Coordinates of C-alpha atoms and ligand atoms in Angstrom, one line a residue:
X14 CA -0.1 0.1 -0.4
X15 CA 2.7 2.3 0.6
X16 CA 4.4 4.0 -2.4
X17 CA 8.7 4.5 -1.9
X18 CA 9.6 6.8 0.1
X19 CA 5.9 7.5 2.0
X20 CA 6.0 5.4 5.9
X21 CA 4.0 2.8 6.0
X22 CA 0.8 4.4 7.9
X23 CA 0.4 2.6 11.8
X24 CA -2.9 0.6 12.8
X25 CA -3.3 0.0 16.7
X26 CA -5.8 -3.5 16.3
X27 CA -7.0 -3.4 19.9
X28 CA -8.6 -7.1 20.4
X29 CA -11.0 -7.4 23.7
X30 CA -11.9 -10.2 25.4
X31 CA -14.6 -12.6 23.0
X32 CA -13.9 -15.4 21.6
X33 CA -14.4 -13.5 17.6
X34 CA -10.3 -11.8 18.7
X35 CA -9.0 -15.7 17.3
X36 CA -10.2 -13.9 14.2
X37 CA -8.2 -10.8 15.1
X38 CA -4.9 -12.5 14.1
X39 CA -6.5 -13.4 10.3
X40 CA -7.2 -9.2 10.6
X41 CA -3.8 -8.5 11.7
X42 CA -1.7 -10.9 9.3
X43 CA -3.7 -9.2 6.2
X44 CA -2.7 -5.7 7.2
X45 CA 0.9 -6.2 7.5
X46 CA 0.3 -8.0 3.8
X47 CA -1.5 -4.8 2.9
X48 CA 1.7 -2.5 4.2
X49 CA 0.5 -0.9 7.3
X50 CA 2.3 -1.7 10.1
X51 CA 0.6 -3.0 13.1
X52 CA 0.7 -1.9 16.1
X53 CA -1.1 -4.8 18.7
X54 CA -3.5 -3.8 22.3
X55 CA -4.2 -7.1 23.3
X56 CA -7.3 -6.5 27.0
X57 CA -6.5 -8.7 30.2
X58 CA -9.2 -10.9 28.5
X59 CA -8.5 -11.0 25.5
X60 CA -5.9 -13.4 27.0
X61 CA -8.0 -14.9 28.1
X62 CA -8.1 -16.3 23.9
X63 CA -5.3 -15.9 22.4
X64 CA -2.1 -15.1 23.0
X65 CA 0.5 -12.4 22.4
X66 CA 2.6 -14.0 20.5
X67 CA 0.9 -14.6 17.8
X68 CA 0.0 -11.0 17.4
X69 CA 3.8 -10.8 18.3
X70 CA 5.2 -12.9 14.9
X71 CA 2.6 -11.5 12.7
X72 CA 2.0 -7.7 13.7
X73 CA 5.4 -5.0 12.8
X74 CA 5.9 -4.6 16.6
X75 CA 5.3 -6.5 19.2
X76 CA 1.8 -6.9 21.3
X77 CA 1.2 -5.0 24.7
X78 CA -1.9 -5.5 26.9
X79 CA -0.6 -3.0 30.1
X80 CA -0.2 -0.6 31.0
X81 CA 2.0 -0.8 33.9
X82 CA 4.1 -3.2 32.4
X83 CA 5.3 -2.8 29.4
X84 CA 9.2 -1.5 28.5
X85 CA 8.0 2.2 28.1
X86 CA 6.0 4.0 30.8
X87 CA 3.5 5.5 29.0
X88 CA 3.1 3.6 26.0
X89 CA -0.6 4.5 25.1
X90 CA 0.0 8.0 24.4
X91 CA 3.4 7.0 22.2
X92 CA 0.7 4.4 20.7
X93 CA -2.1 7.0 20.3
X94 CA -0.6 9.9 19.3
X95 CA 1.4 8.3 16.2
X96 CA -1.5 6.2 15.2
X97 CA -3.0 6.4 12.1
X98 CA -6.6 4.8 12.5
X99 CA -7.5 2.5 15.3
X100 CA -9.2 -0.8 15.0
X101 CA -10.8 -2.6 17.3
X102 CA -11.7 -5.4 16.9
X103 CA -13.8 -7.9 18.1
X104 CA -15.4 -5.0 20.2
X105 CA -17.0 -7.1 22.9
X106 CA -20.4 -5.5 24.4
X107 CA -18.0 -4.5 27.7
X108 CA -14.9 -2.6 26.2
X109 CA -18.0 -0.5 24.3
X110 CA -19.6 0.6 26.9
X111 CA -15.9 1.5 28.8
X112 CA -15.2 3.5 25.6
X113 CA -17.8 5.1 25.8
X114 CA -18.3 6.1 29.5
X115 CA -14.8 7.7 28.4
X116 CA -13.0 4.8 30.9
X117 CA -9.1 4.4 30.3
X118 CA -8.4 1.9 33.3
X119 CA -6.3 0.0 31.3
X120 CA -3.9 -0.7 27.7
X121 CA -6.9 -0.5 25.1
X122 CA -9.4 1.9 26.3
X123 CA -6.5 4.4 27.5
X124 CA -5.1 4.6 24.0
X125 CA -8.2 5.5 22.5
X126 CA -8.4 8.7 25.6
X127 CA -5.5 9.5 23.9
X128 CA -5.3 9.1 20.6
X129 CA -6.7 12.2 17.4
X130 CA -6.7 9.0 14.6
X131 CA -10.0 7.4 13.4
X132 CA -11.6 4.7 15.3
X133 CA -13.3 1.7 13.4
X134 CA -14.8 -0.5 16.0
X135 CA -16.0 -3.9 15.4
X136 CA -19.3 -5.7 17.4
X137 CA -18.8 -9.2 18.2
X138 CA -20.9 -10.6 21.2
X139 CA -24.7 -12.8 22.2
X140 CA -27.7 -11.8 19.7
X141 CA -28.9 -10.5 23.2
X142 CA -26.7 -8.5 24.8
X143 CA -25.9 -7.4 21.5
X144 CA -29.9 -6.1 21.4
X145 CA -29.9 -4.7 24.5
X146 CA -30.9 -1.2 24.7
X147 CA -27.2 0.0 26.5
X148 CA -25.2 -1.8 24.6
X149 CA -26.6 -0.2 21.1
X150 CA -26.8 3.7 23.5
X151 CA -23.2 3.0 23.7
X152 CA -22.5 2.6 19.5
X153 CA -25.3 5.5 19.0
X154 CA -22.6 7.8 21.5
X155 CA -19.7 5.7 19.6
X156 CA -20.8 7.2 16.2
X157 CA -21.5 10.4 17.3
X158 CA -18.0 11.0 18.3
X159 CA -17.4 9.9 14.3
X160 CA -16.9 6.1 15.0
X161 CA -16.9 4.1 12.5
X162 CA -18.6 1.1 13.0
X163 CA -18.4 -3.0 10.4
X164 CA -20.3 -5.4 11.8
X165 CA -22.2 -7.9 12.9
X166 CA -23.2 -10.1 10.9
X167 CA -25.1 -13.3 11.5
X168 CA -24.1 -16.5 11.8
X169 CA -23.1 -19.0 13.9
X170 CA -22.2 -17.9 17.4
X171 CA -19.7 -19.7 20.3
X172 CA -22.0 -22.3 22.1
X173 CA -24.3 -23.1 19.7
X174 CA -26.1 -20.3 19.1
X175 CA -27.3 -18.7 15.7
X176 CA -28.3 -15.5 15.3
X177 CA -26.9 -11.4 15.2
X178 CA -23.7 -11.0 16.6
X179 CA -21.0 -12.4 14.5
X180 CA -17.4 -10.4 14.1
X181 CA -17.9 -9.4 11.0
X182 CA -15.0 -10.9 8.6
X183 CA -11.4 -10.5 8.4
X184 CA -11.7 -9.6 5.0
X185 CA -14.4 -6.9 5.6
X186 CA -12.5 -5.0 8.4
X187 CA -9.4 -5.2 6.4
X188 CA -10.8 -3.4 3.7
X189 CA -12.7 -0.8 5.3
X190 CA -9.8 0.1 7.4
X191 CA -7.7 0.3 4.0
X192 CA -10.8 2.7 2.5
X193 CA -9.9 4.7 6.0
X194 CA -6.5 5.1 6.2
X195 CA -7.2 6.4 2.3
X196 CA -4.9 4.8 0.1
X197 CA -3.6 6.0 -3.3
X198 CA -6.0 8.5 -3.7
X199 CA -5.6 9.1 -8.2
X200 CA -9.1 8.9 -7.8
X201 CA -10.4 11.3 -5.4
X202 CA -12.2 14.0 -5.8
X203 CA -13.6 11.7 -8.8
X204 CA -17.0 9.9 -9.0
X205 CA -17.5 6.3 -10.0
X206 CA -20.6 4.3 -10.8
X207 CA -19.9 0.8 -10.9
X208 CA -22.9 -2.1 -11.6
X209 CA -22.2 -5.6 -10.3
X210 CA -24.0 -9.0 -10.2
X211 CA -26.3 -10.8 -12.7
X212 CA -30.3 -9.2 -13.6
X213 CA -32.8 -11.3 -12.2
X214 CA -35.5 -11.0 -14.7
X215 CA -39.1 -12.6 -13.5
X216 CA -41.2 -14.8 -14.8
X217 CA -43.4 -15.0 -12.0
X218 CA -43.7 -14.3 -8.3
X219 CA -41.3 -17.3 -7.4
X220 CA -38.9 -18.2 -10.9
X221 CA -36.6 -15.6 -12.8
X222 CA -34.1 -16.0 -15.4
X223 CA -29.9 -14.6 -13.9
X224 CA -27.2 -15.9 -14.7
X225 CA -24.5 -16.9 -12.9
X226 CA -21.9 -13.6 -11.4
X227 CA -22.2 -13.4 -8.1
X228 CA -20.7 -9.9 -7.9
X229 CA -17.0 -10.2 -7.0
X230 CA -16.1 -8.7 -9.2
X231 CA -17.6 -5.6 -9.6
X232 CA -17.5 -5.0 -5.3
X233 CA -13.9 -5.8 -6.0
X234 CA -13.9 -3.1 -8.0
X235 CA -16.1 -0.6 -6.2
X236 CA -13.2 -1.1 -3.3
X237 CA -10.2 -0.3 -4.5
X238 CA -12.1 3.2 -5.8
X239 CA -12.7 3.5 -2.7
X240 CA -9.4 2.9 -1.6
X241 CA -8.1 4.9 -4.6
X242 CA -10.0 7.8 -2.5
X243 CA -13.7 8.0 -5.4
X244 CA -16.9 8.6 -3.8
X245 CA -18.6 4.9 -5.9
X246 CA -22.0 4.2 -6.1
X247 CA -22.8 0.6 -6.6
X248 CA -25.3 -0.8 -8.6
X249 CA -25.8 -3.9 -7.5
X250 CA -27.9 -7.1 -7.2
X251 CA -25.8 -8.5 -4.7
X252 CA -28.4 -9.3 -1.8
X253 CA -26.2 -10.3 0.3
X254 CA -25.6 -6.7 3.1
X255 CA -22.3 -4.2 1.9
X256 CA -20.3 -3.5 4.3
X257 CA -20.8 0.1 5.7
X258 CA -18.1 2.4 4.4
X259 CA -17.2 5.6 3.8
X260 CA -18.0 7.5 0.7
X261 CA -19.5 4.3 -0.7
X262 CA -23.5 4.6 -1.7
X263 CA -25.0 1.2 -2.5
X264 CA -28.0 0.8 -5.1
X265 CA -30.1 -2.3 -5.0
X266 CA -31.6 -3.9 -7.6
X267 CA -32.9 -7.1 -9.0
X268 CA -33.7 -6.4 -13.1
X269 CA -32.2 -5.2 -15.9
X270 CA -35.0 -2.4 -16.5
X271 CA -34.2 -1.0 -12.2
X272 CA -30.0 -1.3 -13.3
X273 CA -31.0 1.3 -16.6
X274 CA -32.4 3.8 -14.2
X275 CA -29.7 3.4 -10.9
X276 CA -27.0 3.8 -13.9
X277 CA -28.8 6.3 -15.8
X278 CA -29.3 8.6 -12.7
X279 CA -26.1 7.6 -11.8
X280 CA -24.4 8.5 -14.9
X281 CA -25.2 12.2 -14.7
X282 CA -22.9 12.6 -12.0
X283 CA -20.0 9.9 -12.7
X284 CA -16.9 10.5 -14.1
X285 CA -16.4 6.7 -14.5
X286 CA -18.5 4.1 -15.9
X287 CA -18.2 0.4 -15.1
X288 CA -20.3 -2.0 -16.4
X289 CA -19.0 -5.2 -15.1
X290 CA -22.5 -6.3 -14.2
X291 CA -23.6 -9.6 -16.3
X292 CA -26.9 -8.7 -17.9
X293 CA -29.6 -10.5 -19.3
X294 CA -30.1 -10.3 -22.4
X295 CA -33.4 -11.7 -23.1
X296 CA -36.4 -11.4 -20.1
X297 CA -40.1 -12.7 -19.8
X298 CA -42.0 -10.8 -22.2
X299 CA -45.2 -11.3 -20.0
X300 CA -44.2 -11.7 -16.0
X301 CA -46.6 -13.8 -14.8
X302 CA -48.5 -12.6 -12.0
X303 CA -49.5 -15.9 -10.4
X304 CA -47.2 -19.1 -9.8
X305 CA -46.6 -21.3 -13.0
X306 CA -48.7 -24.7 -11.8
X307 CA -47.1 -27.6 -12.6
X308 CA -50.8 -29.2 -13.1
X309 CA -51.3 -26.4 -15.9
X310 CA -48.8 -28.0 -18.1
X311 CA -45.0 -26.8 -19.5
X312 CA -45.2 -23.1 -20.2
X313 CA -44.0 -21.6 -23.1
X314 CA -42.1 -18.7 -22.0
X315 CA -41.9 -15.3 -24.9
X316 CA -38.4 -13.7 -24.8
X317 CA -37.9 -10.2 -25.4
X318 CA -34.2 -8.2 -25.7
X319 CA -33.6 -5.7 -23.0
X320 CA -32.2 -2.8 -23.4
X321 CA -28.3 -2.7 -23.6
X322 CA -27.6 -0.5 -19.9
X323 CA -23.8 -0.2 -21.5
X324 CA -24.6 1.6 -24.8
X325 CA -27.2 3.8 -23.6
X326 CA -25.1 4.6 -20.8
X327 CA -22.2 6.2 -24.3
X328 CA -24.7 7.3 -25.7
X329 CA -25.1 9.6 -23.0
X330 CA -21.5 10.4 -22.6
X331 CA -21.0 13.8 -20.1
X332 CA -18.1 15.3 -21.1
X333 CA -14.2 13.7 -20.4
X334 CA -17.0 10.3 -19.1
X335 CA -15.3 7.3 -19.2
X336 CA -16.8 4.3 -19.6
X337 CA -15.3 0.5 -19.3
X338 CA -17.0 -2.5 -20.3
X339 CA -16.8 -5.8 -19.1
X340 CA -17.0 -9.1 -22.3
X341 CA -17.5 -12.7 -21.0
X342 CA -16.2 -14.5 -23.7
X343 CA -15.3 -17.7 -24.7
X344 CA -12.9 -19.4 -27.3
X345 CA -11.9 -16.6 -29.7
X346 CA -12.0 -14.1 -26.4
X347 CA -9.8 -11.6 -26.9
X348 CA -11.2 -10.9 -30.9
X349 CA -15.0 -10.9 -29.6
X350 CA -13.9 -8.7 -27.1
X351 CA -12.1 -6.5 -29.9
X352 CA -15.0 -6.2 -31.8
X353 CA -17.3 -5.6 -28.7
X354 CA -15.4 -2.9 -27.8
X355 CA -15.5 -1.1 -31.0
X356 CA -19.3 -1.7 -30.8
X357 CA -20.1 -0.2 -27.9
X358 CA -18.0 2.9 -28.4
X359 CA -16.4 2.3 -24.6
X360 CA -13.3 3.4 -23.2
X361 CA -11.9 0.4 -21.9
X362 CA -13.1 -3.0 -22.6
X363 CA -12.7 -6.0 -20.5
X364 CA -12.2 -9.1 -21.7
X365 CA -13.4 -11.7 -19.6
X366 CA -12.6 -15.4 -21.3
X367 CA -14.6 -17.3 -19.2
X368 CA -13.8 -20.5 -20.0
X369 CA -10.2 -19.6 -18.3
X370 CA -9.4 -22.4 -15.5
X371 CA -10.2 -19.5 -12.2
X372 CA -11.8 -16.4 -14.2
X373 CA -15.0 -16.0 -14.9
X374 CA -18.2 -16.0 -12.5
X375 CA -18.2 -16.4 -9.1
X376 CA -14.2 -16.9 -8.5
X377 CA -12.4 -15.2 -6.6
X378 CA -10.0 -15.2 -9.2
X379 CA -10.0 -14.1 -12.9
X380 CA -7.6 -13.3 -15.9
X381 CA -8.3 -10.6 -18.6
X382 CA -7.4 -8.8 -21.2
X383 CA -8.2 -5.0 -21.1
X384 CA -8.6 -3.3 -24.6
X385 CA -8.0 0.4 -24.6
X386 CA -8.5 2.6 -28.7
X387 CA -4.0 2.5 -28.5
X388 CA -3.3 -0.8 -26.6
X389 CA -3.9 -4.4 -25.1
X390 CA -2.5 -5.0 -21.2
X391 CA -2.9 -8.4 -19.7
X392 CA -3.4 -9.1 -16.3
X393 CA -3.4 -13.0 -15.9
X394 CA -4.1 -16.1 -13.1
X395 CA -4.6 -13.0 -10.1
X396 CA -7.3 -12.0 -7.6
X397 CA -11.0 -9.9 -8.6
X398 CA -9.0 -7.4 -6.4
X399 CA -6.0 -7.0 -8.5
X400 CA -7.7 -7.2 -11.5
X401 CA -9.9 -4.2 -10.5
X402 CA -7.1 -2.2 -9.4
X403 CA -5.2 -3.2 -13.1
X404 CA -8.4 -1.8 -14.8
X405 CA -8.3 1.5 -13.0
X406 CA -4.8 1.7 -12.8
X407 CA -5.6 2.4 -17.0
X408 CA -9.2 4.8 -15.7
X409 CA -6.9 7.3 -14.2
X410 CA -4.8 7.1 -16.7
X411 CA -8.0 8.4 -19.8
X412 CA -8.7 10.6 -17.0
X413 CA -5.7 12.4 -16.9
X414 CA -5.6 12.4 -20.2
X415 CA -8.4 14.2 -20.8
X416 CA -7.6 16.6 -18.1
X417 CA -4.4 17.1 -20.1
X418 CA -1.7 16.5 -16.7
X419 CA 0.9 14.4 -16.8
X420 CA 1.7 10.7 -16.0
X421 CA -1.2 8.9 -17.6
X422 CA -0.2 5.6 -16.9
X423 CA -0.8 3.6 -20.8
X424 CA -1.8 0.3 -21.8
X425 CA 1.3 -1.6 -24.0
X426 CA 1.0 -1.2 -26.9
X427 CA 0.2 -3.6 -29.3
Ligands
PMT514 O1 -19.2 -11.2 -11.3 P1 -18.8 -12.1 -11.7 O2 -18.9 -13.3 -10.3 O3 -17.7 -11.8 -10.0 O4 -18.4 -12.5 -12.7 C1 -17.5 -11.7 -13.1 C2 -18.2 -11.3 -14.9 C3 -17.8 -12.4 -15.4 C4 -20.0 -11.1 -13.9 C5 -17.9 -9.8 -14.9 O5 -15.9 -9.7 -15.1 C6 -17.9 -9.3 -16.3 O6 -17.2 -10.3 -17.4 N1 -18.7 -9.2 -16.5 C7 -19.5 -8.9 -18.1 C8 -20.5 -10.0 -18.7 C9 -21.5 -9.2 -19.0 O7 -22.4 -9.6 -19.5 O8 -21.1 -9.1 -20.8 P2 -21.6 -9.8 -22.2 O9 -20.5 -9.5 -23.0 O10 -22.6 -10.3 -22.2 O11 -21.9 -7.2 -22.5 C10 -21.0 -6.8 -23.0 C11 -20.9 -5.6 -21.9 O12 -22.1 -4.8 -21.9 C12 -21.0 -5.1 -20.4 O13 -20.3 -4.2 -19.0 C13 -22.1 -6.1 -19.8 O14 -22.4 -4.6 -18.2 C14 -23.3 -4.6 -20.8 N2 -24.2 -4.8 -21.0 C15 -25.0 -6.0 -21.3 C16 -25.9 -6.8 -22.0 C17 -26.5 -5.6 -21.7 N3 -28.3 -6.1 -21.9 N4 -26.7 -4.5 -20.7 C18 -25.8 -4.1 -21.4 O15 -25.2 -2.9 -20.3

């Protein structure tokens, strides 16, 4: 994450005493992997669940857990003053109460009192505790003071219980933390509208036509754009909630018509449009108002074409706006993608050979070829986050070219 010559951003990773503490190990590892300097701080109760040695080994400096027994006589002020961000995962009900009350009796809460850095808390507890008014009021107090909150999620809890209260996924926590740290900033001041997921075209009240898009590539693009400092609008068909992040708004849609309407609204304000969604090419001409019954025989469903959203967006393009299309292809993918690039009038076409191993629908990885009017850039098998960054690098170059700024990265010439 830090570029050459810039110091790594410093994160104090606070761990309080809940069973989710074991997942903080993964948060620590991922943050360090992203180039962040991590100073782990464990509460005395956290030590009942996880060991300091693990965090010392994975973090960027030895883990600390006491106000009084460390080498430094006043560790909390140094930790608090030097932090660019404090992340607390898990944040238990007890920790939230002490933090909201301004108590500083142990190292983590004392550090929070001594910092002016932004703070992200990730609550985790049993559902009954989470729903208790005192917990919610403490969180409201912290939110009012500018503290960001991620999670909890719904799922399996300790002791076989199931419900809301599970610590947010470590990948989500890290992604929000990186956005809060501000990232590279080369899309700062830019508005980026991204579509994601497969549209669902209803047949009757219980059935629809759709495709295998998971939305992972579109959501990775949104996260990457946020990290680069953009204001992001994510128009998505994906039902699972997207973690609240600064500078992100999410519009939930189902059908191609809904996606078309949402993207049209966003296109009037966006500097960049990325259509990563797999939009249905056809939809049932008529939607049955009642569930089609088996007893009535096999229905004949007549299809009609959906609007081509991308072509519509190109037709109404604002001056200077950069428009990116994706092309899901098989066979001679690049050749077919190049024809689509010419036909649709986009600035970039990301050709996705969905028959390549590990590429395309639902995978965490992808393989793409980015086409511009001047060249081609191959991105070999990589995570969808890496693919997203490669696409945005090209977008930044095009924007800079249009602004007349130097330093535009370009695809290699053919
Ligand atoms: O969501 P994932 O599981 O992570 O998978 C990612 C992906 C494979 C869906 C993604 O990488 C991808 O390739 N998206 C485009 C899929 C697609 O619909 O391709 P297409 O070749 O049919 O369409 C070309 C372009 O036109 C796309 O930008 C598409 O959004 C757009 N389109 C298509 C049809 C239509 N009616 N309106 C459109 O705007």
